[in-house]
PDB file of C-alpha atoms in Angstrom:
ATOM      1  CA  GLU A  85      15.884 -18.027   0.487  1.00 95.00           C
ATOM      2  CA  VAL A  86      16.713 -15.950   3.162  1.00 96.00           C
ATOM      3  CA  GLN A  87      16.945 -17.861   6.754  1.00 98.00           C
ATOM      4  CA  LEU A  88      17.771 -16.133  10.177  1.00 98.00           C
ATOM      5  CA  LEU A  89      18.965 -18.195  13.151  1.00 98.00           C
ATOM      6  CA  GLU A  90      18.991 -17.041  16.484  1.00 98.00           C
ATOM      7  CA  SER A  91      20.955 -18.445  19.520  1.00 97.00           C
ATOM      8  CA  GLY A  92      22.000 -17.637  22.858  1.00 98.00           C
ATOM      9  CA  GLY A  93      19.216 -17.488  25.108  1.00 97.00           C
ATOM     10  CA  GLY A  94      18.582 -19.105  28.397  1.00 97.00           C
ATOM     11  CA  LEU A  95      18.502 -18.613  32.031  1.00 98.00           C
ATOM     12  CA  VAL A  96      20.316 -15.725  33.504  1.00 98.00           C
ATOM     13  CA  GLN A  97      20.170 -14.319  37.175  1.00 97.00           C
ATOM     14  CA  PRO A  98      19.252 -10.642  37.932  1.00 98.00           C
ATOM     15  CA  GLY A  99      21.881  -8.484  37.132  1.00 98.00           C
ATOM     16  CA  GLY A 100      23.693 -11.015  34.931  1.00 98.00           C
ATOM     17  CA  SER A 101      24.624 -10.822  30.840  1.00 98.00           C
ATOM     18  CA  LEU A 102      23.834 -12.646  27.817  1.00 98.00           C
ATOM     19  CA  ARG A 103      24.895 -12.324  24.262  1.00 98.00           C
ATOM     20  CA  LEU A 104      22.399 -13.439  21.530  1.00 98.00           C
ATOM     21  CA  SER A 105      23.423 -14.141  18.003  1.00 98.00           C
ATOM     22  CA  CYS A 106      21.544 -14.270  14.650  1.00 98.00           C
ATOM     23  CA  ALA A 107      22.929 -16.261  11.989  1.00 98.00           C
ATOM     24  CA  ALA A 108      22.039 -14.872   8.356  1.00 98.00           C
ATOM     25  CA  SER A 109      21.903 -16.715   5.179  1.00 97.00           C
ATOM     26  CA  GLY A 110      20.489 -16.292   1.742  1.00 97.00           C
ATOM     27  CA  LEU A 111      21.183 -12.514   1.400  1.00 95.00           C
ATOM     28  CA  THR A 112      23.618  -9.860   1.032  1.00 95.00           C
ATOM     29  CA  PHE A 113      23.661  -9.445   4.837  1.00 96.00           C
ATOM     30  CA  SER A 114      25.844  -6.164   4.788  1.00 95.00           C
ATOM     31  CA  SER A 115      23.188  -4.523   2.483  1.00 94.00           C
ATOM     32  CA  TYR A 116      20.592  -4.696   5.313  1.00 95.00           C
ATOM     33  CA  ALA A 117      19.722  -2.962   8.427  1.00 95.00           C
ATOM     34  CA  MET A 118      18.723  -5.476  10.857  1.00 96.00           C
ATOM     35  CA  THR A 119      16.838  -5.483  14.516  1.00 97.00           C
ATOM     36  CA  TRP A 120      16.035  -7.367  17.504  1.00 98.00           C
ATOM     37  CA  VAL A 121      12.272  -7.378  18.638  1.00 98.00           C
ATOM     38  CA  ARG A 122      11.286  -9.313  21.747  1.00 98.00           C
ATOM     39  CA  GLN A 123       8.012 -10.443  23.176  1.00 98.00           C
ATOM     40  CA  ALA A 124       7.511 -11.236  26.504  1.00 98.00           C
ATOM     41  CA  PRO A 125       5.214 -14.083  27.639  1.00 97.00           C
ATOM     42  CA  GLY A 126       1.661 -13.613  26.524  1.00 96.00           C
ATOM     43  CA  LYS A 127       2.233 -10.077  25.401  1.00 97.00           C
ATOM     44  CA  GLY A 128       2.810  -8.043  22.463  1.00 98.00           C
ATOM     45  CA  LEU A 129       6.015  -7.176  20.142  1.00 98.00           C
ATOM     46  CA  GLU A 130       8.299  -4.762  21.435  1.00 98.00           C
ATOM     47  CA  TRP A 131      11.086  -3.149  19.398  1.00 98.00           C
ATOM     48  CA  VAL A 132      14.416  -3.141  21.120  1.00 98.00           C
ATOM     49  CA  SER A 133      17.366  -2.206  18.696  1.00 98.00           C
ATOM     50  CA  ALA A 134      18.516  -1.663  15.193  1.00 96.00           C
ATOM     51  CA  ILE A 135      21.372  -1.202  13.210  1.00 95.00           C
ATOM     52  CA  GLY A 136      22.518  -0.216   9.714  1.00 93.00           C
ATOM     53  CA  GLY A 137      23.857  -2.152   7.220  1.00 93.00           C
ATOM     54  CA  SER A 138      27.560  -1.067   7.838  1.00 93.00           C
ATOM     55  CA  GLY A 139      27.126  -1.300  11.597  1.00 92.00           C
ATOM     56  CA  GLY A 140      27.752   2.459  11.865  1.00 93.00           C
ATOM     57  CA  SER A 141      24.440   3.398  13.143  1.00 94.00           C
ATOM     58  CA  THR A 142      22.721   1.843  16.131  1.00 96.00           C
ATOM     59  CA  TYR A 143      19.453   2.642  17.812  1.00 96.00           C
ATOM     60  CA  TYR A 144      17.914   1.308  20.760  1.00 97.00           C
ATOM     61  CA  ALA A 145      14.482   1.463  22.670  1.00 98.00           C
ATOM     62  CA  ASP A 146      14.704   3.488  26.150  1.00 97.00           C
ATOM     63  CA  SER A 147      13.943   0.387  27.962  1.00 97.00           C
ATOM     64  CA  VAL A 148      17.125  -1.024  27.198  1.00 98.00           C
ATOM     65  CA  LYS A 149      19.520   1.796  26.375  1.00 98.00           C
ATOM     66  CA  GLY A 150      22.670   1.786  28.113  1.00 97.00           C
ATOM     67  CA  ARG A 151      22.260  -2.124  29.097  1.00 98.00           C
ATOM     68  CA  PHE A 152      21.964  -3.686  25.565  1.00 98.00           C
ATOM     69  CA  THR A 153      24.505  -3.064  22.584  1.00 98.00           C
ATOM     70  CA  ILE A 154      23.786  -4.201  19.137  1.00 98.00           C
ATOM     71  CA  SER A 155      26.504  -5.179  16.666  1.00 98.00           C
ATOM     72  CA  ARG A 156      27.346  -7.269  13.654  1.00 98.00           C
ATOM     73  CA  ASP A 157      30.281  -9.035  11.622  1.00 98.00           C
ATOM     74  CA  ASN A 158      29.259  -8.680   8.193  1.00 97.00           C
ATOM     75  CA  SER A 159      32.077 -11.211   7.054  1.00 97.00           C
ATOM     76  CA  LYS A 160      30.263 -13.660   9.072  1.00 98.00           C
ATOM     77  CA  ASN A 161      26.718 -12.771   8.516  1.00 98.00           C
ATOM     78  CA  THR A 162      26.027 -12.240  11.800  1.00 98.00           C
ATOM     79  CA  LEU A 163      23.950 -10.156  13.947  1.00 98.00           C
ATOM     80  CA  PHE A 164      24.414  -9.769  17.814  1.00 98.00           C
ATOM     81  CA  LEU A 165      22.809  -8.164  20.942  1.00 98.00           C
ATOM     82  CA  GLN A 166      24.985  -8.051  24.069  1.00 98.00           C
ATOM     83  CA  MET A 167      22.697  -7.766  27.181  1.00 98.00           C
ATOM     84  CA  ASN A 168      24.140  -6.642  30.459  1.00 98.00           C
ATOM     85  CA  SER A 169      22.399  -5.876  33.828  1.00 98.00           C
ATOM     86  CA  LEU A 170      19.531  -7.993  32.922  1.00 98.00           C
ATOM     87  CA  ARG A 171      16.249  -7.522  34.412  1.00 98.00           C
ATOM     88  CA  ALA A 172      12.925  -9.709  35.174  1.00 98.00           C
ATOM     89  CA  ASP A 173      11.204  -7.817  32.732  1.00 97.00           C
ATOM     90  CA  ASP A 174      13.876  -8.497  30.214  1.00 98.00           C
ATOM     91  CA  THR A 175      12.256 -12.103  29.991  1.00 98.00           C
ATOM     92  CA  ALA A 176      11.096 -12.549  26.701  1.00 98.00           C
ATOM     93  CA  VAL A 177      11.516 -14.074  23.383  1.00 98.00           C
ATOM     94  CA  TYR A 178      14.014 -12.454  21.086  1.00 98.00           C
ATOM     95  CA  TYR A 179      13.550 -12.426  17.270  1.00 98.00           C
ATOM     96  CA  CYS A 180      16.139 -10.899  15.055  1.00 98.00           C
ATOM     97  CA  ALA A 181      14.559  -9.652  11.707  1.00 98.00           C
ATOM     98  CA  LYS A 182      15.564  -7.866   8.602  1.00 97.00           C
ATOM     99  CA  PHE A 183      14.213  -4.610   7.588  1.00 95.00           C
ATOM    100  CA  ARG A 184      12.612  -4.354   3.987  1.00 93.00           C
ATOM    101  CA  ALA A 185      14.565  -2.431   1.517  1.00 80.00           C
ATOM    102  CA  PRO A 186      15.056  -0.808  -0.793  1.00 68.00           C
ATOM    103  CA  VAL A 187      11.891   0.854   0.143  1.00 65.00           C
ATOM    104  CA  PRO A 188      11.129   1.269   3.643  1.00 74.00           C
ATOM    105  CA  GLY A 189       8.429  -1.065   4.905  1.00 80.00           C
ATOM    106  CA  GLY A 190       8.820  -3.093   8.121  1.00 94.00           C
ATOM    107  CA  PHE A 191      10.747  -6.379   8.862  1.00 97.00           C
ATOM    108  CA  ASP A 192      10.274  -8.774   5.880  1.00 96.00           C
ATOM    109  CA  TYR A 193      12.183 -11.764   7.323  1.00 97.00           C
ATOM    110  CA  TRP A 194      12.165 -13.085  10.864  1.00 98.00           C
ATOM    111  CA  GLY A 195      14.121 -15.646  12.934  1.00 98.00           C
ATOM    112  CA  GLN A 196      12.042 -18.495  15.292  1.00 97.00           C
ATOM    113  CA  GLY A 197      13.259 -16.480  18.418  1.00 98.00           C
ATOM    114  CA  THR A 198      15.379 -17.434  21.498  1.00 98.00           C
ATOM    115  CA  LEU A 199      13.902 -17.426  25.042  1.00 98.00           C
ATOM    116  CA  VAL A 200      15.708 -15.518  27.407  1.00 98.00           C
ATOM    117  CA  THR A 201      14.709 -16.029  31.272  1.00 98.00           C
ATOM    118  CA  VAL A 202      15.822 -13.578  33.617  1.00 98.00           C
ATOM    119  CA  SER A 203      15.097 -15.017  37.147  1.00 97.00           C
ATOM    120  CA  SER A 204      16.804 -16.255  40.207  1.00 95.00           C
TER     121      SER A 204
ATOM    122  CA  GLU B 478       7.199   8.367  20.948  1.00 96.00           C
ATOM    123  CA  ILE B 479       4.340   7.627  18.688  1.00 97.00           C
ATOM    124  CA  VAL B 480       1.743   5.344  20.404  1.00 98.00           C
ATOM    125  CA  MET B 481      -0.317   2.780  18.237  1.00 98.00           C
ATOM    126  CA  THR B 482      -3.852   1.632  19.175  1.00 98.00           C
ATOM    127  CA  GLN B 483      -5.369  -1.576  17.571  1.00 98.00           C
ATOM    128  CA  SER B 484      -9.134  -1.957  17.996  1.00 96.00           C
ATOM    129  CA  PRO B 485     -10.858  -4.220  18.960  1.00 97.00           C
ATOM    130  CA  ALA B 486      -8.505  -6.349  21.131  1.00 97.00           C
ATOM    131  CA  THR B 487     -10.498  -9.595  20.119  1.00 98.00           C
ATOM    132  CA  LEU B 488     -12.735 -10.045  17.158  1.00 97.00           C
ATOM    133  CA  SER B 489     -14.908 -13.111  16.770  1.00 96.00           C
ATOM    134  CA  VAL B 490     -15.780 -13.748  12.857  1.00 95.00           C
ATOM    135  CA  SER B 491     -17.086 -16.968  10.934  1.00 95.00           C
ATOM    136  CA  PRO B 492     -14.945 -18.340   8.458  1.00 95.00           C
ATOM    137  CA  GLY B 493     -15.972 -16.855   5.001  1.00 95.00           C
ATOM    138  CA  GLU B 494     -16.943 -13.560   6.444  1.00 96.00           C
ATOM    139  CA  ARG B 495     -14.917 -10.252   6.567  1.00 97.00           C
ATOM    140  CA  ALA B 496     -12.784  -9.102   9.162  1.00 97.00           C
ATOM    141  CA  THR B 497     -11.882  -5.487   9.602  1.00 98.00           C
ATOM    142  CA  LEU B 498      -9.004  -4.446  12.106  1.00 98.00           C
ATOM    143  CA  SER B 499      -8.366  -1.020  12.911  1.00 98.00           C
ATOM    144  CA  CYS B 500      -5.079   0.864  13.993  1.00 98.00           C
ATOM    145  CA  ARG B 501      -4.806   4.065  15.050  1.00 98.00           C
ATOM    146  CA  ALA B 502      -1.462   5.962  15.611  1.00 98.00           C
ATOM    147  CA  SER B 503      -1.232   9.036  18.336  1.00 98.00           C
ATOM    148  CA  ARG B 504       0.411  11.240  15.495  1.00 97.00           C
ATOM    149  CA  SER B 505       0.372  11.281  11.648  1.00 98.00           C
ATOM    150  CA  VAL B 506       2.778   8.319  10.586  1.00 97.00           C
ATOM    151  CA  THR B 507       1.991   9.189   6.980  1.00 96.00           C
ATOM    152  CA  SER B 508       1.895   5.727   5.149  1.00 96.00           C
ATOM    153  CA  ASN B 509       4.757   4.181   6.950  1.00 96.00           C
ATOM    154  CA  LEU B 510       2.596   1.653   8.646  1.00 97.00           C
ATOM    155  CA  ALA B 511       2.779  -2.233   8.479  1.00 98.00           C
ATOM    156  CA  TRP B 512       0.737  -5.129   9.548  1.00 98.00           C
ATOM    157  CA  TYR B 513       1.853  -8.591  10.718  1.00 98.00           C
ATOM    158  CA  GLN B 514       0.099 -11.746  11.347  1.00 98.00           C
ATOM    159  CA  GLN B 515       1.376 -13.779  14.177  1.00 98.00           C
ATOM    160  CA  LYS B 516       0.398 -17.598  15.276  1.00 98.00           C
ATOM    161  CA  PRO B 517       1.057 -19.216  18.463  1.00 96.00           C
ATOM    162  CA  GLY B 518       4.697 -20.521  18.754  1.00 96.00           C
ATOM    163  CA  GLN B 519       5.611 -18.261  15.289  1.00 97.00           C
ATOM    164  CA  ALA B 520       7.432 -15.304  14.428  1.00 98.00           C
ATOM    165  CA  PRO B 521       5.357 -12.656  13.192  1.00 98.00           C
ATOM    166  CA  ARG B 522       4.678 -12.541   9.403  1.00 98.00           C
ATOM    167  CA  LEU B 523       5.130  -9.321   7.509  1.00 97.00           C
ATOM    168  CA  LEU B 524       1.517  -8.848   5.616  1.00 98.00           C
ATOM    169  CA  ILE B 525       1.444  -5.108   4.504  1.00 97.00           C
ATOM    170  CA  TYR B 526       3.822  -2.540   4.405  1.00 96.00           C
ATOM    171  CA  GLY B 527       3.349   1.203   3.082  1.00 95.00           C
ATOM    172  CA  ALA B 528      -0.128   1.085   4.749  1.00 97.00           C
ATOM    173  CA  SER B 529      -1.401  -0.777   1.398  1.00 97.00           C
ATOM    174  CA  THR B 530       0.895  -3.183  -0.194  1.00 95.00           C
ATOM    175  CA  ARG B 531       1.035  -6.761   0.037  1.00 96.00           C
ATOM    176  CA  ALA B 532       4.193  -8.173   1.083  1.00 95.00           C
ATOM    177  CA  THR B 533       5.283 -11.047  -1.129  1.00 94.00           C
ATOM    178  CA  GLY B 534       3.543 -14.074  -1.023  1.00 96.00           C
ATOM    179  CA  ILE B 535       0.761 -12.548   0.931  1.00 97.00           C
ATOM    180  CA  PRO B 536      -2.783 -13.657  -0.493  1.00 97.00           C
ATOM    181  CA  ALA B 537      -5.027 -11.136  -2.060  1.00 97.00           C
ATOM    182  CA  ARG B 538      -7.710 -11.563   0.320  1.00 97.00           C
ATOM    183  CA  PHE B 539      -5.673  -9.264   2.855  1.00 98.00           C
ATOM    184  CA  SER B 540      -5.929  -5.602   2.168  1.00 98.00           C
ATOM    185  CA  GLY B 541      -4.529  -2.605   3.945  1.00 98.00           C
ATOM    186  CA  SER B 542      -5.945   1.055   3.687  1.00 98.00           C
ATOM    187  CA  GLY B 543      -5.403   4.328   5.285  1.00 98.00           C
ATOM    188  CA  SER B 544      -2.921   7.269   5.960  1.00 97.00           C
ATOM    189  CA  GLY B 545      -1.802   9.650   8.556  1.00 97.00           C
ATOM    190  CA  THR B 546      -3.403   8.336  11.958  1.00 98.00           C
ATOM    191  CA  GLU B 547      -5.998   5.878  11.014  1.00 98.00           C
ATOM    192  CA  PHE B 548      -5.619   2.652   9.354  1.00 98.00           C
ATOM    193  CA  THR B 549      -7.266  -0.473   8.385  1.00 98.00           C
ATOM    194  CA  LEU B 550      -6.631  -4.180   7.627  1.00 98.00           C
ATOM    195  CA  THR B 551      -9.429  -6.212   6.122  1.00 98.00           C
ATOM    196  CA  ILE B 552      -9.439  -9.624   5.402  1.00 97.00           C
ATOM    197  CA  SER B 553     -12.239 -10.053   2.917  1.00 93.00           C
ATOM    198  CA  SER B 554     -13.135 -14.051   3.192  1.00 92.00           C
ATOM    199  CA  LEU B 555     -11.626 -15.605   6.233  1.00 95.00           C
ATOM    200  CA  GLN B 556      -9.933 -18.869   6.256  1.00 95.00           C
ATOM    201  CA  SER B 557      -9.212 -21.150   8.762  1.00 93.00           C
ATOM    202  CA  GLU B 558      -5.698 -20.195   8.844  1.00 95.00           C
ATOM    203  CA  ASP B 559      -6.235 -16.608   9.216  1.00 97.00           C
ATOM    204  CA  PHE B 560      -7.183 -16.933  12.747  1.00 94.00           C
ATOM    205  CA  ALA B 561      -4.155 -15.336  14.721  1.00 97.00           C
ATOM    206  CA  VAL B 562      -3.057 -12.297  16.270  1.00 98.00           C
ATOM    207  CA  TYR B 563      -2.566  -9.169  14.285  1.00 98.00           C
ATOM    208  CA  TYR B 564      -0.126  -6.022  15.067  1.00 98.00           C
ATOM    209  CA  CYS B 565       0.545  -2.688  13.390  1.00 98.00           C
ATOM    210  CA  GLN B 566       3.694  -1.299  13.531  1.00 98.00           C
ATOM    211  CA  GLN B 567       4.677   2.341  12.602  1.00 97.00           C
ATOM    212  CA  TYR B 568       8.109   3.143  10.839  1.00 95.00           C
ATOM    213  CA  ASN B 569       7.759   6.916  10.021  1.00 94.00           C
ATOM    214  CA  ASN B 570       9.142   8.390  13.259  1.00 90.00           C
ATOM    215  CA  TRP B 571      11.730   6.396  14.915  1.00 92.00           C
ATOM    216  CA  PRO B 572      13.573   5.216  17.165  1.00 94.00           C
ATOM    217  CA  PRO B 573      11.556   3.834  18.556  1.00 96.00           C
ATOM    218  CA  ILE B 574       9.804   1.775  16.102  1.00 96.00           C
ATOM    219  CA  THR B 575       6.162   0.811  17.858  1.00 98.00           C
ATOM    220  CA  PHE B 576       3.893  -1.545  17.679  1.00 98.00           C
ATOM    221  CA  GLY B 577       0.191  -1.643  18.480  1.00 98.00           C
ATOM    222  CA  GLN B 578      -0.837  -4.011  21.386  1.00 98.00           C
ATOM    223  CA  GLY B 579      -2.315  -6.422  19.049  1.00 98.00           C
ATOM    224  CA  THR B 580      -5.990  -7.795  17.739  1.00 98.00           C
ATOM    225  CA  ARG B 581      -6.664 -11.524  18.267  1.00 98.00           C
ATOM    226  CA  LEU B 582      -8.959 -12.994  15.415  1.00 97.00           C
ATOM    227  CA  GLU B 583     -10.631 -15.938  16.528  1.00 96.00           C
ATOM    228  CA  ILE B 584     -13.123 -18.113  15.180  1.00 91.00           C
ATOM    229  CA  LYS B 585     -16.988 -17.156  15.842  1.00 90.00           C
TER     230      LYS B 585
END
């Protein structure tokens, strides 16, 4: 059974940094692109970033480009999101998710989410 | 960026009845559209991909249709566990991958 477990969320001041992790199990991790999606309190889903299976290709939403960095360690089955220059509007639950493959088709497994709160 | 617009924002339906949710793309996404269900305090769950293919374990009462810019999610006979928020998502032209704003399906 595929499981994704996020960690690293918490309270951070504006301008601060945080690193999220997503530990994956039950899958051949390096075979799948992975992604981060966030959800501000009471709001809808917003795609944040994605990374190819090898880690060689990365993609970002304009709202986080230049501030967030996605990466992965396939030897440890772990996905990361380094978040710098955090702003109040980055406050959200951050989910990691797996791309459905081989046929493209959305995100078929999600973690439970980790809450990031940016506030002074 | 492709903008996804869902309607209505809130849909009130009685258990056992049919629910029809709509999603419109600002330009064609061919059939590269997914639907998700999200319950309070939970992560989203993939229901439909490729506009009409049910994901693993999804009951047959959920069906998707459409292509291009107009899509529909139909729940044929609502069960109590189906009352939730539903999101459409396009993955045809990305980045960015974009979601609709959601439709809240509530008990009438």
